[in-house]
mmCIF file of C-alpha atoms and ligand atoms in Angstrom:
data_model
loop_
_atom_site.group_PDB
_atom_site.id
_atom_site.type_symbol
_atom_site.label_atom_id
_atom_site.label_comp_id
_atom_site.label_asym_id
_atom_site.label_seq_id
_atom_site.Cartn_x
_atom_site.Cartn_y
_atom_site.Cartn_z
ATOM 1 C CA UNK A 1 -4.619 29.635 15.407
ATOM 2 C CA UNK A 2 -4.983 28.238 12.044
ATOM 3 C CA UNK A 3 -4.212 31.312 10.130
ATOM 4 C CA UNK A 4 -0.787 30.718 11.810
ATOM 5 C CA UNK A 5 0.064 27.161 10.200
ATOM 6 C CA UNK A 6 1.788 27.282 6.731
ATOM 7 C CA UNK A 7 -0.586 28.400 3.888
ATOM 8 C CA UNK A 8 0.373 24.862 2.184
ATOM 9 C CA UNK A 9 -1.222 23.057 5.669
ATOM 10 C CA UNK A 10 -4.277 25.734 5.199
ATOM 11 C CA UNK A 11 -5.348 24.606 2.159
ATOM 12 C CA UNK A 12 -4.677 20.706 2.868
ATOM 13 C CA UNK A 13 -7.532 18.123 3.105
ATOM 14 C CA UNK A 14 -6.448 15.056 4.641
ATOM 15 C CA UNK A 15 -6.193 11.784 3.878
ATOM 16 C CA UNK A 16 -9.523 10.478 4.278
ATOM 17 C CA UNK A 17 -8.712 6.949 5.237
ATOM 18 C CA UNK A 18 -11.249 4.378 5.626
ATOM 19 C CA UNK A 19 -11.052 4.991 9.729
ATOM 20 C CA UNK A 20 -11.937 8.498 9.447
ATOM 21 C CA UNK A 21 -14.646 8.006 6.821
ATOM 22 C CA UNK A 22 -16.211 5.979 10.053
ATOM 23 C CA UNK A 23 -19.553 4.263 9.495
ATOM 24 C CA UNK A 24 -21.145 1.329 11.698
ATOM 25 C CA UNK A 25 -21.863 -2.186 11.308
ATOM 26 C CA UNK A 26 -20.911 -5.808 11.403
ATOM 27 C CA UNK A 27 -19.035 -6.276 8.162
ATOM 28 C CA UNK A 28 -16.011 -4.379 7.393
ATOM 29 C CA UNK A 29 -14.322 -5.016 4.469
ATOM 30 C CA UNK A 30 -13.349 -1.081 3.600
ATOM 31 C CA UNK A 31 -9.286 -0.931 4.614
ATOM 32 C CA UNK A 32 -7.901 -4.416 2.706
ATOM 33 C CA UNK A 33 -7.205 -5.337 7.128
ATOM 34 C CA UNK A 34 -6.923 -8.892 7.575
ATOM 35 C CA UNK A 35 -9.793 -11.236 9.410
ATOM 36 C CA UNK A 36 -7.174 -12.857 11.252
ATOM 37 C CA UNK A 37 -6.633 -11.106 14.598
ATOM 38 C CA UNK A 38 -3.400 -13.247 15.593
ATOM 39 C CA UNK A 39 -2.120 -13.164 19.580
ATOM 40 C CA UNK A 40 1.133 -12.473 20.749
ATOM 41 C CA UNK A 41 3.160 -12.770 23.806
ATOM 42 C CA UNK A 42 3.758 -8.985 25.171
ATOM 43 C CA UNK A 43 6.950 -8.437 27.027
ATOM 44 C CA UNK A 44 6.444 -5.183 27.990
ATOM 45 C CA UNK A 45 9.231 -4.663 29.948
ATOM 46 C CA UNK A 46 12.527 -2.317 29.698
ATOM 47 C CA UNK A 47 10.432 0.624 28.237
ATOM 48 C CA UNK A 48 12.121 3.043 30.014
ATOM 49 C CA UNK A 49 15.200 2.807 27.807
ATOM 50 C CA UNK A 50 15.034 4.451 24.166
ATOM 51 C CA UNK A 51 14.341 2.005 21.104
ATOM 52 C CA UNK A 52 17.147 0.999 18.864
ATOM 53 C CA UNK A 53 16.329 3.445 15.998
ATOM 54 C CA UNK A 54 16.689 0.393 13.545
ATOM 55 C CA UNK A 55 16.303 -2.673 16.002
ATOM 56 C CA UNK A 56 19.026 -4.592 14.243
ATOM 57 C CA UNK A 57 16.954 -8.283 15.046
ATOM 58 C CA UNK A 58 14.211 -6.825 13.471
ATOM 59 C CA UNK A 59 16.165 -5.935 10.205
ATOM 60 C CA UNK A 60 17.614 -8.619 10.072
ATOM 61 C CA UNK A 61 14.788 -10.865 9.870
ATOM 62 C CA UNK A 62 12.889 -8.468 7.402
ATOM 63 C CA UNK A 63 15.975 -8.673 5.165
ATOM 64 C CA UNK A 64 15.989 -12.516 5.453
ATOM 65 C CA UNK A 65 12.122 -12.635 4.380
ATOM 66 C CA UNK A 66 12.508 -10.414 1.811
ATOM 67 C CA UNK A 67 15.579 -11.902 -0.191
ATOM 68 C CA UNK A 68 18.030 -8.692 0.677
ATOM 69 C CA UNK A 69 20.822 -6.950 2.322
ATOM 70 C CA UNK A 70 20.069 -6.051 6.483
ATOM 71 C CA UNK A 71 21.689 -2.381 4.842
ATOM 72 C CA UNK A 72 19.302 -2.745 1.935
ATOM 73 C CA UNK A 73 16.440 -2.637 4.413
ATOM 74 C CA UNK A 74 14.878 0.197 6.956
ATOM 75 C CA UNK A 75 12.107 -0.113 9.320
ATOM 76 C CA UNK A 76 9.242 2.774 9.879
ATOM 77 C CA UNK A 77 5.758 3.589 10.900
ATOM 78 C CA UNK A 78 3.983 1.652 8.050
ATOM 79 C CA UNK A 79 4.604 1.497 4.725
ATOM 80 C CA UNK A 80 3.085 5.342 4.669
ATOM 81 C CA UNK A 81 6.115 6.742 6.491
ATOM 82 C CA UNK A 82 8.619 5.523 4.094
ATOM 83 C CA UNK A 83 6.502 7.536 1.401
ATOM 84 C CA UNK A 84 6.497 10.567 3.568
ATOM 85 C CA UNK A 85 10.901 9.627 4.143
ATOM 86 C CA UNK A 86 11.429 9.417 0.685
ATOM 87 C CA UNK A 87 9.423 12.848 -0.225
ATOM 88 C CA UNK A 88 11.366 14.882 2.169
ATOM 89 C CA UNK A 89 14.732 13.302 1.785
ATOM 90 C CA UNK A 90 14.817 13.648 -2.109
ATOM 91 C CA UNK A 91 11.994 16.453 -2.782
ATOM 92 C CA UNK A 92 12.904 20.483 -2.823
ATOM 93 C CA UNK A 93 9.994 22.087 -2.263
ATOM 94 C CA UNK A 94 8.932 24.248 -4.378
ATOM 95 C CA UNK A 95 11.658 22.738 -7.820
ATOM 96 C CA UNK A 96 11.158 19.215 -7.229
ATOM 97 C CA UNK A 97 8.160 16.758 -8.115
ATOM 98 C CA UNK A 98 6.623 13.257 -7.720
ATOM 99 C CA UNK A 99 5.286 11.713 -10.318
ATOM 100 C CA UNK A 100 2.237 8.685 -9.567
ATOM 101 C CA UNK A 101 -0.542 6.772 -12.164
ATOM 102 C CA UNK A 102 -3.841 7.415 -11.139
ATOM 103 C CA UNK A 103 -6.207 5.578 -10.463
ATOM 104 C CA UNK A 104 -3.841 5.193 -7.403
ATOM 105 C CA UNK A 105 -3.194 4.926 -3.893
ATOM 106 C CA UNK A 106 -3.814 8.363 -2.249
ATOM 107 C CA UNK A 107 -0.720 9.287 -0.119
ATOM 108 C CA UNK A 108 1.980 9.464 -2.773
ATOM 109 C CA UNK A 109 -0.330 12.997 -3.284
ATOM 110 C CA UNK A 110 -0.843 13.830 0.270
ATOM 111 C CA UNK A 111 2.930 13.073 1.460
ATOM 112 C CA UNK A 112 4.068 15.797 -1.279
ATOM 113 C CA UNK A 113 0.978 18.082 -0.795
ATOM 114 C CA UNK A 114 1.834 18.250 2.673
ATOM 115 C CA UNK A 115 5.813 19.268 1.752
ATOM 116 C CA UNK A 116 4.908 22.124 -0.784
ATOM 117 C CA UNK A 117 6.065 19.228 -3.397
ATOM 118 C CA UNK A 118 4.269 19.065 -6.875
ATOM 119 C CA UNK A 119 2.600 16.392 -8.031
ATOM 120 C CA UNK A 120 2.804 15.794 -11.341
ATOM 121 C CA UNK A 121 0.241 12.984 -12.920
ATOM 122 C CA UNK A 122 0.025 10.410 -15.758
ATOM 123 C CA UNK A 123 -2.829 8.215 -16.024
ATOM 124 C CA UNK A 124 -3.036 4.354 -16.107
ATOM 125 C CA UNK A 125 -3.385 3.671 -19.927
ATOM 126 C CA UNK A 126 -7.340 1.956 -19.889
ATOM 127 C CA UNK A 127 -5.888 -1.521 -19.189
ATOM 128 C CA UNK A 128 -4.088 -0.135 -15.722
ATOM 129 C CA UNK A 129 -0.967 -0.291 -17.734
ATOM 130 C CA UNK A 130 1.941 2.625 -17.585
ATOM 131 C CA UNK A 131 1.634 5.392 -20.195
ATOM 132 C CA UNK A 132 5.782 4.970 -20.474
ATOM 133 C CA UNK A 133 5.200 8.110 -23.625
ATOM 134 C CA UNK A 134 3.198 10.470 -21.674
ATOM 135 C CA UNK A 135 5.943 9.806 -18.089
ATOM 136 C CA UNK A 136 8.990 10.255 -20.535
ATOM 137 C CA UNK A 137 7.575 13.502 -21.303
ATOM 138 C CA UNK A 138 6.388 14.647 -17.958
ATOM 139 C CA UNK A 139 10.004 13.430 -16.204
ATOM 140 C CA UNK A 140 11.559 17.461 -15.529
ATOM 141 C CA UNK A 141 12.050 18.191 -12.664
ATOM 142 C CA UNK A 142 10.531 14.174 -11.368
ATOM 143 C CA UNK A 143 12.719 12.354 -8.496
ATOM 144 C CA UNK A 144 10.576 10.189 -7.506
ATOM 145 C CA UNK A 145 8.040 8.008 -9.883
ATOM 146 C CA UNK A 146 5.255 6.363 -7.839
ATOM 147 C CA UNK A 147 4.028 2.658 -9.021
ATOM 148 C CA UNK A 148 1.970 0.376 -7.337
ATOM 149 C CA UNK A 149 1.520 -3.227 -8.001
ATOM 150 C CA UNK A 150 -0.913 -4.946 -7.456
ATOM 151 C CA UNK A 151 -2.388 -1.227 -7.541
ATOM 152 C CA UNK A 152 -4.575 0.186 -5.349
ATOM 153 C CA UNK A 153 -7.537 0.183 -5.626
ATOM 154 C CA UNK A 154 -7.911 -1.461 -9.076
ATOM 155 C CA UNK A 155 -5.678 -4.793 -7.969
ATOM 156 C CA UNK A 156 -3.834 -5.540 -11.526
ATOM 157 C CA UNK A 157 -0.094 -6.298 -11.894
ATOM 158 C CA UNK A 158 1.855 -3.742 -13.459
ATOM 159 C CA UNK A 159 3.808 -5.557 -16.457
ATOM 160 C CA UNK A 160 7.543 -6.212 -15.366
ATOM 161 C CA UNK A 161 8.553 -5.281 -18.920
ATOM 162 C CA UNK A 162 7.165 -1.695 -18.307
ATOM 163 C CA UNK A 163 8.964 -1.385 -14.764
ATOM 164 C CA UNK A 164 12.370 -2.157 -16.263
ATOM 165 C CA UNK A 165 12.180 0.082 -19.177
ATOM 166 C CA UNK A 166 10.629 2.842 -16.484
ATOM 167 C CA UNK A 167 14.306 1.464 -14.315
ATOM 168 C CA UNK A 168 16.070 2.113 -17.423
ATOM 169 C CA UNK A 169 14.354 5.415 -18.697
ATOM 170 C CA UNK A 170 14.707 7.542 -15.054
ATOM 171 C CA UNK A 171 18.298 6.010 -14.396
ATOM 172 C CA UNK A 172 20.826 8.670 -12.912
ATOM 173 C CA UNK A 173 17.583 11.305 -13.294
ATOM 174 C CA UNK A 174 14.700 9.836 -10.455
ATOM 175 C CA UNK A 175 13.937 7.069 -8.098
ATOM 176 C CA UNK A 176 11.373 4.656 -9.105
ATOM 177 C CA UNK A 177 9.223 3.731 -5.899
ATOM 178 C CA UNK A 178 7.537 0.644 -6.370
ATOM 179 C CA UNK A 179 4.773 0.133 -3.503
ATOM 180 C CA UNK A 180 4.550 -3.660 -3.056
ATOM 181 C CA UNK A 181 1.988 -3.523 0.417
ATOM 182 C CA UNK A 182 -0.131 -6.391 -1.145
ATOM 183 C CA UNK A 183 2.931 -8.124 -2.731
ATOM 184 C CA UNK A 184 2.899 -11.228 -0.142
ATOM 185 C CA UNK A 185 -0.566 -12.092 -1.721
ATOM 186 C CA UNK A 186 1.503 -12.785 -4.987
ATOM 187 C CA UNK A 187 5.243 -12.896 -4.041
ATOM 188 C CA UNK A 188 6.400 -14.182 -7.556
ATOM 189 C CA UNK A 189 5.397 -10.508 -8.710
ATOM 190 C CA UNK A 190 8.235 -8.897 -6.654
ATOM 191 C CA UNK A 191 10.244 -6.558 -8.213
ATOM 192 C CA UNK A 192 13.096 -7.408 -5.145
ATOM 193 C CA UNK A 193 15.382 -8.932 -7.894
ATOM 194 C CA UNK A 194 15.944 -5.724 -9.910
ATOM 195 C CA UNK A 195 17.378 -3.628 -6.697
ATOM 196 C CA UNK A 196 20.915 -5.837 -7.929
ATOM 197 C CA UNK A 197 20.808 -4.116 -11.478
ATOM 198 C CA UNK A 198 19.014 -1.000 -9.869
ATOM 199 C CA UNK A 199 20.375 1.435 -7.643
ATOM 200 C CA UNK A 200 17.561 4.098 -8.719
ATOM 201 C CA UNK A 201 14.972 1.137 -7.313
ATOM 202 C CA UNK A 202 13.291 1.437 -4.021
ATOM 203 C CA UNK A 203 10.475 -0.711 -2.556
ATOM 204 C CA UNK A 204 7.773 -0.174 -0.085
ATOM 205 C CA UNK A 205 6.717 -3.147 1.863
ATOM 206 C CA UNK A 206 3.800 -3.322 4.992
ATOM 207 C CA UNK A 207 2.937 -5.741 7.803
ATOM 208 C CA UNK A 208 -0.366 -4.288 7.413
ATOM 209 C CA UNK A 209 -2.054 -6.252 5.435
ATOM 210 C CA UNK A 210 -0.364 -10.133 4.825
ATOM 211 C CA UNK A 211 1.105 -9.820 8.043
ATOM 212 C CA UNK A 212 -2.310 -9.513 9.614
ATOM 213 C CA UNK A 213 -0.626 -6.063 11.305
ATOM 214 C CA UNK A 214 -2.218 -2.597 10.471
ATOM 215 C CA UNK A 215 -2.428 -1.772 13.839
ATOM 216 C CA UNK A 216 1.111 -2.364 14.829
ATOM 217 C CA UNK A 217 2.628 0.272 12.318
ATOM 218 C CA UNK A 218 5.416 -1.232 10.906
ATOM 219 C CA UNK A 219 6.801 -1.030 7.603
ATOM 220 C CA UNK A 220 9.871 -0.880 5.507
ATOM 221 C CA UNK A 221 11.979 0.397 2.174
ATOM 222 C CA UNK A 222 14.099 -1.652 0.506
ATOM 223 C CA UNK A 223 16.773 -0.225 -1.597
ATOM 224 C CA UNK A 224 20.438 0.378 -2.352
ATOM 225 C CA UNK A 225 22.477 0.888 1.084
ATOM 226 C CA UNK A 226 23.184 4.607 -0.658
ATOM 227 C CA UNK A 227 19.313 4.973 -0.238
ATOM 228 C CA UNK A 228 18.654 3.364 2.803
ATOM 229 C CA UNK A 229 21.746 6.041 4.244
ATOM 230 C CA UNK A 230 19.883 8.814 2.560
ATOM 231 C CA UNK A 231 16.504 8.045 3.959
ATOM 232 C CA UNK A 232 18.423 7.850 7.848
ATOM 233 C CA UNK A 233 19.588 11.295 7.665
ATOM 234 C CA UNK A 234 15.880 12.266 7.695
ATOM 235 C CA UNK A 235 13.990 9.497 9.965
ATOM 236 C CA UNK A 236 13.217 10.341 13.862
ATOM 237 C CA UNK A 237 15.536 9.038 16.285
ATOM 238 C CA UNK A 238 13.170 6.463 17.394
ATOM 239 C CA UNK A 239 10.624 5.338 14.795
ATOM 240 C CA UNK A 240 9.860 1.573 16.046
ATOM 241 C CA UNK A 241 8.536 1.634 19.673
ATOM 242 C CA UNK A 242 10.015 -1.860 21.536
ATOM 243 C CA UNK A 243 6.453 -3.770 21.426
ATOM 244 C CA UNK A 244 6.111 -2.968 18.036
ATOM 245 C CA UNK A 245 9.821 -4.207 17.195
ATOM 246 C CA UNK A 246 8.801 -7.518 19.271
ATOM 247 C CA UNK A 247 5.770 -7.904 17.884
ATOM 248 C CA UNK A 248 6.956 -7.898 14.701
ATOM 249 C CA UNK A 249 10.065 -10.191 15.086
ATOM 250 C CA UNK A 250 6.968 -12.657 16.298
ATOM 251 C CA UNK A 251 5.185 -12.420 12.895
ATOM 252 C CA UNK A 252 8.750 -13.154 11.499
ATOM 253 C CA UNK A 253 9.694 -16.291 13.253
ATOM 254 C CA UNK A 254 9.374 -19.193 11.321
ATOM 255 C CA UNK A 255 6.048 -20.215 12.771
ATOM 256 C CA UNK A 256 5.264 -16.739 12.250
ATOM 257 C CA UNK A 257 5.889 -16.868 8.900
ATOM 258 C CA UNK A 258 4.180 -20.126 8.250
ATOM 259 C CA UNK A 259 0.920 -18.969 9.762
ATOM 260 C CA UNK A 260 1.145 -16.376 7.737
ATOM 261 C CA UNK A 261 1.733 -17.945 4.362
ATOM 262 C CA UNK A 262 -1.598 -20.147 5.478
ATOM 263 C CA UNK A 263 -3.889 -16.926 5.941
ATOM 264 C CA UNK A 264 -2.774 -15.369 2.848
ATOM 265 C CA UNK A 265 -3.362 -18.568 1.055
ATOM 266 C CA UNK A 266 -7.098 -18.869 2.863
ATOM 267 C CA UNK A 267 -7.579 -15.354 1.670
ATOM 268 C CA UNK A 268 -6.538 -15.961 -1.853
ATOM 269 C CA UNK A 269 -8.809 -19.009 -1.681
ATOM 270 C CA UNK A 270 -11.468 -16.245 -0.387
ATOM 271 C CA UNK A 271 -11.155 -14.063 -2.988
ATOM 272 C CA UNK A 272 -11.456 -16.241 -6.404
ATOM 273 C CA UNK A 273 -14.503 -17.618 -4.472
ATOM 274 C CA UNK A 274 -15.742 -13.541 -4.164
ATOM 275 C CA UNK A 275 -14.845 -12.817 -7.285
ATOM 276 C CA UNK A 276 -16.624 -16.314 -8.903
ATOM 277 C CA UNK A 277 -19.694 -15.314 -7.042
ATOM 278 C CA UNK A 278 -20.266 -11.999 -8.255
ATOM 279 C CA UNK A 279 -18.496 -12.091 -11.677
ATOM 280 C CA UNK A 280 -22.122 -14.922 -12.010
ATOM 281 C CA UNK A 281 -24.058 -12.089 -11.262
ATOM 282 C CA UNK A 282 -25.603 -10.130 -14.723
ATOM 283 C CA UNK A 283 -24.169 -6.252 -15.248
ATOM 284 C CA UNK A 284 -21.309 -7.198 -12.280
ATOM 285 C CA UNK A 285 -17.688 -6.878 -13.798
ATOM 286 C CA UNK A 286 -15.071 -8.054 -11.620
ATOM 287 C CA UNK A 287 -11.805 -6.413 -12.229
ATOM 288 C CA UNK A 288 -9.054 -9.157 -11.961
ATOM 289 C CA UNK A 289 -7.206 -8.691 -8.911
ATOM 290 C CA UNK A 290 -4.015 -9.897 -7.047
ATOM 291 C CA UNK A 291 -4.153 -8.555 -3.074
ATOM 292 C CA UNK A 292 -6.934 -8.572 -0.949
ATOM 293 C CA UNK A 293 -9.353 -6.785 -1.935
ATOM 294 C CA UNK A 294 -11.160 -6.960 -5.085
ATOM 295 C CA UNK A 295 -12.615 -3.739 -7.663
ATOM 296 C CA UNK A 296 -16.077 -4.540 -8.936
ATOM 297 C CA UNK A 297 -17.907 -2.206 -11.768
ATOM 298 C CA UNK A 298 -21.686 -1.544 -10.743
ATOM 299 C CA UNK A 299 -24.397 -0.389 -12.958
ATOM 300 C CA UNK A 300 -24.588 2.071 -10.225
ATOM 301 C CA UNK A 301 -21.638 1.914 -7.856
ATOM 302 C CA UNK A 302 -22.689 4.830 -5.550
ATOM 303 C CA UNK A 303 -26.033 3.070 -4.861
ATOM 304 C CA UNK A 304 -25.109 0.007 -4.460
ATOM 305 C CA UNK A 305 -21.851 1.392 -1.928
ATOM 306 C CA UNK A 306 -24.831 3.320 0.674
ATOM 307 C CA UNK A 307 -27.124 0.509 0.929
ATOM 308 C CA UNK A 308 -24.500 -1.989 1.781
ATOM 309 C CA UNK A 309 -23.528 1.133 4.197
ATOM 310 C CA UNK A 310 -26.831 1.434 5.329
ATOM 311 C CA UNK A 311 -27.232 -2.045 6.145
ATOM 312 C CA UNK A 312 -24.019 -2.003 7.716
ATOM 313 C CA UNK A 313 -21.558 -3.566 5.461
ATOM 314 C CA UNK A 314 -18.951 -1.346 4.998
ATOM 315 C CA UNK A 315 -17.190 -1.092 1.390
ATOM 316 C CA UNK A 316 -14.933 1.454 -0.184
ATOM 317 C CA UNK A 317 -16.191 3.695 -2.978
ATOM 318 C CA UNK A 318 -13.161 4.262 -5.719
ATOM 319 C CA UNK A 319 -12.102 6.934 -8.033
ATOM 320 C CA UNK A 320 -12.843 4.476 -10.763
ATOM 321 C CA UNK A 321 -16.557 5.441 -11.955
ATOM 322 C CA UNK A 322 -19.121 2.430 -10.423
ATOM 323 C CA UNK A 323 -16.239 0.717 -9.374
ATOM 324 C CA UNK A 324 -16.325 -0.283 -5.440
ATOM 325 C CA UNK A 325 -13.442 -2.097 -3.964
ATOM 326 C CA UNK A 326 -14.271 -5.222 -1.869
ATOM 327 C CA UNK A 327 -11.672 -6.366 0.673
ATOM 328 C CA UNK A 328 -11.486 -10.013 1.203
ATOM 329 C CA UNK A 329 -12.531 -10.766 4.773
ATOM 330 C CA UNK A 330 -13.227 -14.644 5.698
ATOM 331 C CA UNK A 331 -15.562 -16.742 4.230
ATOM 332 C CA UNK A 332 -19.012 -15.855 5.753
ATOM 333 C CA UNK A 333 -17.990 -12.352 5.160
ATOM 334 C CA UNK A 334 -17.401 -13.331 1.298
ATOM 335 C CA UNK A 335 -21.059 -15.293 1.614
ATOM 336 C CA UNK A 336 -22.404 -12.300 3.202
ATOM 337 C CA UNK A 337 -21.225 -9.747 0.562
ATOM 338 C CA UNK A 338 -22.834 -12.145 -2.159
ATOM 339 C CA UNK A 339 -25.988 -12.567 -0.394
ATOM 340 C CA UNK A 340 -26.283 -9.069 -0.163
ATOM 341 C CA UNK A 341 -25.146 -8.020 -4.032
ATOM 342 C CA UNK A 342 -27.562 -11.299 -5.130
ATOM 343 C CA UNK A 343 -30.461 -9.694 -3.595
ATOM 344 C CA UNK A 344 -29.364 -5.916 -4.353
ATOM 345 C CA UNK A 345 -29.899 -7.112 -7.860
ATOM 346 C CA UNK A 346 -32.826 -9.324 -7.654
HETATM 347 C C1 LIG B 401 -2.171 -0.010 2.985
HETATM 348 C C2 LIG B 401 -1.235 0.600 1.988
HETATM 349 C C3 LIG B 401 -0.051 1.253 2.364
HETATM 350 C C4 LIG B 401 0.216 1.666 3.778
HETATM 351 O O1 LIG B 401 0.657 0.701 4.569
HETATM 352 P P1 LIG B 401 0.985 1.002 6.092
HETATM 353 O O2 LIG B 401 2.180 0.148 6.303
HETATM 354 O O3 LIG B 401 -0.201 0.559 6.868
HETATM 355 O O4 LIG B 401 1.304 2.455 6.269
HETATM 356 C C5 LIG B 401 0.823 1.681 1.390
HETATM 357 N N1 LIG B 401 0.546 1.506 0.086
HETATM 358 C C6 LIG B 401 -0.584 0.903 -0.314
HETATM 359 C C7 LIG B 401 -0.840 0.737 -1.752
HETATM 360 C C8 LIG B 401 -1.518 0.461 0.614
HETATM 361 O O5 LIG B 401 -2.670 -0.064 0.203
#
């Protein structure tokens, strides 16, 4: 039956995400997941009703937490569904683009791949920077410009400079999408401020990872309420299941909110320790990061990413050449990954 699906699905090879890579062992530090594994009271009950298709509590306290508008804000299935939202809402297949800065995060590419959408690319300049030039000249045709900061996987800030004069350079023409899933880990880097001055702005924001919450699913965009009506038209009737809305209002509660302002400040704590550690060690370059995860450059990055496989530590290799990205787990997971890289290199 696959000769039936559409010739674009055919050709497609999906997302390999660090679950479906797989591997075994003790130590996983390959999908930037928190340590933490918090508990929270399940009240599992009226689930034979629909969800609210934006639970309006749930909004509401996102909005609050994030410094915005309840109709600036929309709740989906991770951060990863508001890509796929914005791609269909504002792509046409087939005369439309996207337009991302790799080394990147892969589903900007997959989420357009998928909707016969081109993808259109301009490198990180060699300090992770924007090439503003080389986008100016690739913007025909562009409706949606891809930037992630801290990036994935290389962990940098993009400058805030460069974002506003990308703001300014695709106003009336595309929609600058700035992916902030690792933002909580820095929050002073938030580009949340511009959406006043930019109606071309939107952001992507995760529970995944700060919020200790990959496995819940639940994400959001922030943007103009023009965007956020836009991005309704083409959303499923129910997106948020009712223990995932719960759930998440639990994470937002104030004590919710204060444990998780400790744990990201533990993990930040974590990671200068990780990155101390190995930036001692000779022919190691740590790559300055700012969520939780760190990029390290290896003599030899694919040797040193299978024996830390073999031995059941589980990393994730990176387009960057030698470069393996680390995420911060707790501390004897940071002691383990040193002891491991100390001896590797003995
Ligand atoms: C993890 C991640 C996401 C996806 O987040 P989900 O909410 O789990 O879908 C989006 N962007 C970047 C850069 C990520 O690393």
């Amino acid at each position: 039956m696959e000769k039936l699906a559409r010739k674009q699905v055919q050709q497609l090879t999906p997302y390999l995400s660090a679950r479906r890579i797989g591997g075994s062992g003790d130590v996983w530090l390959n999908a930037n997941e928190s340590p933490f594994d918090n508990s929270y009271q399940g009240a599992v009950s009226s689930l034979n009703r629909y969800s609210e298709c934006q639970p309006k509590a749930l909004i509401e306290a996102y909005a609050s937490y994030a410094g915005v508008k309840p109709e600036q804000t929309l709740t989906s299935r991770g951060a990863d569904e508001g890509i796929e939202l914005l791609v269909r809402a504002y792509c046409e297949p087939g005369d439309d683009a996207i337009l991302y800065c790799p080394p990147t995060y892969g589903m900007y590419a997959i989420s357009a791949e998928t909707f016969g959408v081109e993808r259109k690319t301009v490198p990180l300049t060699a300090e992770w920077q924007l090439d503003l030039t080389s986008i100016e000249a690739k913007l025909d045709n562009v409706k949606l410009v891809f930037v992630c900061s801290p990036n994935n996987p290389t962990g940098n800030l993009i400058r805030r400079e460069d974002i506003i004069a990308l703001l300014e350079m695709t106003k009336d023409r595309a929609i600058v999408v700035m992916d902030e899933a690792y933002i909580d880990f820095c929050p002073e880097a938030s580009t949340v401020d511009l959406l006043e001055q930019y109606d071309n702005l939107a952001i992507l924001r995760t529970m995944s990872k700060a919020f200790a919450l990959a496995g819940l699913r639940c994400g959001y965009t922030l943007a103009s309420a023009e965007i956020i009506n836009v991005l309704l038209k083409v959303i499923a009737p129910y997106p948020v299941p009712i223990p995932v809305a719960d759930i998440a209002l639990q994470a937002l509660s104030e004590q919710g909110l204060a444990r998780a302002a400790e744990q990201v400040a533990t993990l930040n704590q974590n990671r200068t320790y990780l990155g101390e550690a190995l930036a001692a060690i000779d022919g190691l370059r740590v790559c300055e990061g700012w969520g939780n995860y760190l990029l390290v450059i290896f003599p030899n990055g694919d040797e040193l990413f299978k024996a830390a496989w073999d031995s059941g530590m589980i990393l994730r290799n990176s387009p960057v050449e030698n470069g393996v990205r680390i995420s911060i787990g707790d501390r004897t997971e940071c002691e383990k990954v040193v002891d491991f890289i100390e001896k590797f290199y003995l």
